[in-house]
């Protein structure tokens, strides 16, 4: 199988059908058996692209920005006006590190790297514990809860927005916008514009009254040329962090509640939370399909001929399960760090440490305080071409006698 061309009419599997498959690993394996390490897909109905399935091939795309660029101006497709992909794949005039390459990317990346590296971990941990405690207080007396919208999504966004100095009201408004940006419902373009305005107002307020938060670090950094770059970079950081965290929290919680190796109901031994988090990065990576790169010239990838202007999606979930790097030996996998869930190359995730801190505290806070039991093992996956996590995770537990406070509803 060599020099395969994409089939421009019909026959391509849609990304959302892969992330929504009952067994995504099997669906990806079937796709790879048919096409090899690079497969033609639909990003959404009628919008063709390539899904890179092989570990080595995904690494090549991630590391070679001179051939596979992030700048969407290289993309030859023109999305229909109603497309939910506009805000992520084809945003007009976005001046942020996510959409930049080369020297421009390095300039815009520096403030982000330095801001996250300078986070006070003790202060961040206290913020996250406060968020988790308040959310658990809101349902602890009820004896039942839904842990995705009612907890995982709220923890993720309130924690991230808190790191940037937003208050709870602003955080909830940003969460609703981010849901639209990622195609979970609503107009993605309008959601992105609304988010920009909320962030711009916060940037201007922070310039007048700076505080110990990430926004102040962005505002003070000399690498940004103007407020537009600050706003666009903050929006990217907030959205990317939230999408990764909610998925990682949700998948880890589900693993802790359903996998006998972690529940302890079968073996009598409860494996550690860190093990569950690491295994989740391998088996259910927070971003299953990472958007997107665009070929700047005709090239060959995994024996497939890619044309200039083609869109390439990095199949992180598929690459993580590539038998060339993954084994069935559970003990070996405990020390295997070759997964691609944080990416590699110039666009690798800049916030691994704070991200892990948020997820660990979020899951730990629940597991230590409540005796959770999953009440419905049926899984319906949230509709997203990029991420795979349960739409709902209903649980029951022994009610607490009194909840301390009820935070604003998300």
XYZ file of C-alpha atoms in Angstrom, residues 70 95-101 104-105 108-109 112 232-233 236-237 347 350:
19
model
C 0.210 25.073 12.575
C -2.418 35.811 16.929
C -1.531 33.090 19.396
C 1.209 30.501 19.813
C -1.128 27.662 18.789
C -1.423 29.053 15.254
C 2.169 30.215 14.827
C 5.349 28.544 13.611
C 6.868 33.825 15.845
C 5.851 30.727 17.757
C 4.663 33.783 21.740
C 5.511 30.552 23.546
C 3.426 30.884 28.431
C -5.538 35.271 22.053
C -2.747 33.472 23.907
C -5.701 29.238 23.817
C -4.113 28.394 27.165
C 4.239 22.638 20.526
C 3.794 23.662 28.624
